[in-house]
Amino acid sequence: MLIHHIHTLVQTLPAETGLVRGAGMQTLPVLHDAYLLIEGGRIVAFGPMAECPARADVQIDAKGGMVFPCWCDSHTHLVFAGSRETEFVDRIRGLSYEEIARRGGGILNSARRLRETPEEVLVEQAWQRLEEVRGMGAGAIEIKSGYGLSEDSELKMLRVIRRLKEMSPMPIKATFLGAHALPAEYRDNREGYMQLLIERLLPQIAGEGLADYVDAFCEKNFFSVEETSRIIDAGARYGLKAKIHTNQFNSMGGIEACVLRGAVSVDHLEVLTDEEIACLAAGHTIPTLLPSAPFFLNDEHYPPARRMLDAGLPVALATDYNPGTTPSGRMPFVISLACIKLRMLPEEAINAATINGAAAMELSADCGSITPGKLANVFITRPMPSVAYLPYAFGSHVIERVLVKGEG
Ligand code: NIG
Ligand code: FE
């Protein structure tokens, strides 16, 4: 398959680039007036139109549009049941996210609904969302459990994700987020719930290969740093690395515990101290920012991306698609928010949503750039005057066609 007459081929990185960091994130390599050759679902070559191969079984005319590598969305909760617009209205009337959670809404509200919903229905609904996000340019995605909060329902969620992995050509990573909220049945027995997660669920999940990572919501009124550390250590015993929700509302020491334990990523970071930035700079954990969560919660605390970039960090961006804090998997909007609210340059934000998102899912060998050998997960835009036009035109659908493994 040949894509020809590409006005700008974006993110043409050499194979050895695993991620980009700090000042390096301002560089987004492009090739103008280009072709892209795909074979067997992988990128085999690209170059200037002047050297375009004459023949190919399938030819796509990009008609002067741009071609990007698909987004790598490294943090979502795309399997869920029902919606939470009642809480959305409650917040408009003045209730806070934490207050709603304390009253038994929030994550526990989604857990009640998920428990009642049959596996097949969850598969069908999650599949629709997966198709929707693919249409908005996603080509690799991480999906978490965490709305089951019981043995049966956490396993049910992870089986739904396994089913999505079988159905979709997209690389999908599954994360076990049993430590998302303390279920009502364990209100007076935190230790019992921790034991359920660590001693009953983890061995089954690892045994059936149902998860690639473990996660915990390290936050006041959710899980402590000590509990989060226990989850990470238990995951490690089963060969599961960690991707952890931390510093969404409070800085409690979660970053240090995660970096020390070699977590793949720490996610949210709306509240982040200089000491924590220094700690990240000394480690290998990828800071992943989810700006549509504070946007949707109308929280003035956005992650301090500029300070992080100045410290040389490899920032990633993800959607956090979930029914509570981000009922949207629209990565182009996340990139616009990163530019507007986090003051990231368009090049930095696109790096964060492609190559660094791939790194945050350990998919750098297959995804995140236009590189021979990687999967042909690319999207074609309508003609745009520049790369910066994509975050600038925040309400427009500039993505016209999405190919995953060369198909679509
Ligand atoms: O990433 N913060 C914790 N988890 C999700 C929200 C979960 C929910 O409200 O349903 C998040 O924002
Ligand atoms: Fe999340």
CSV table of N, CA and C and ligand atoms in Angstrom, one decimal, residues 75-77 144 147 177 180 215 245 248 267-268 290 320-322 325, ligand 2:
chain,number,residue,atom,x,y,z
A,75,HIS,N,-3.4,5.9,29.0
A,75,HIS,CA,-4.2,5.9,30.3
A,75,HIS,C,-5.7,6.1,29.9
A,76,THR,N,-6.4,5.0,30.0
A,76,THR,CA,-7.9,5.2,29.9
A,76,THR,C,-8.6,4.2,30.8
A,77,HIS,N,-9.9,4.5,31.0
A,77,HIS,CA,-10.8,3.6,31.8
A,77,HIS,C,-12.0,3.4,30.8
A,144,LYS,N,-7.9,0.3,31.8
A,144,LYS,CA,-7.8,-0.2,33.2
A,144,LYS,C,-9.1,-0.9,33.7
A,147,TYR,N,-13.5,-0.6,38.1
A,147,TYR,CA,-14.9,-0.3,38.4
A,147,TYR,C,-15.6,-1.6,38.8
A,177,LEU,N,-6.6,-2.3,38.2
A,177,LEU,CA,-6.7,-1.1,39.1
A,177,LEU,C,-7.8,-1.5,40.2
A,180,HIS,N,-8.8,1.1,43.3
A,180,HIS,CA,-9.3,2.4,42.7
A,180,HIS,C,-10.1,3.1,43.7
A,215,ASP,N,-2.1,-0.8,38.9
A,215,ASP,CA,-2.3,0.6,39.2
A,215,ASP,C,-3.0,0.7,40.5
A,245,HIS,N,-1.9,6.1,39.5
A,245,HIS,CA,-2.6,7.4,39.6
A,245,HIS,C,-2.1,8.1,40.9
A,248,GLN,N,-3.2,13.7,42.0
A,248,GLN,CA,-4.3,14.4,41.3
A,248,GLN,C,-4.7,15.6,42.1
A,267,ASP,N,0.8,9.0,36.8
A,267,ASP,CA,-0.2,9.7,36.0
A,267,ASP,C,-1.1,10.7,36.8
A,268,HIS,N,-1.4,11.8,36.2
A,268,HIS,CA,-2.2,13.0,36.7
A,268,HIS,C,-1.2,14.1,37.0
A,290,LEU,N,-2.9,14.3,32.2
A,290,LEU,CA,-4.2,14.1,31.8
A,290,LEU,C,-5.0,15.3,31.9
A,320,ASP,N,-7.3,9.7,29.6
A,320,ASP,CA,-8.0,9.4,30.9
A,320,ASP,C,-9.5,9.1,30.6
A,321,TYR,N,-9.9,8.7,29.4
A,321,TYR,CA,-11.3,8.5,29.1
A,321,TYR,C,-11.9,7.6,30.2
A,322,ASN,N,-12.9,8.2,30.9
A,322,ASN,CA,-13.6,7.6,32.0
A,322,ASN,C,-14.9,8.3,32.3
A,325,THR,N,-14.3,11.7,35.4
A,325,THR,CA,-13.6,13.0,35.2
A,325,THR,C,-13.2,13.3,33.8
B,2,FE,FE,-7.4,7.7,35.4
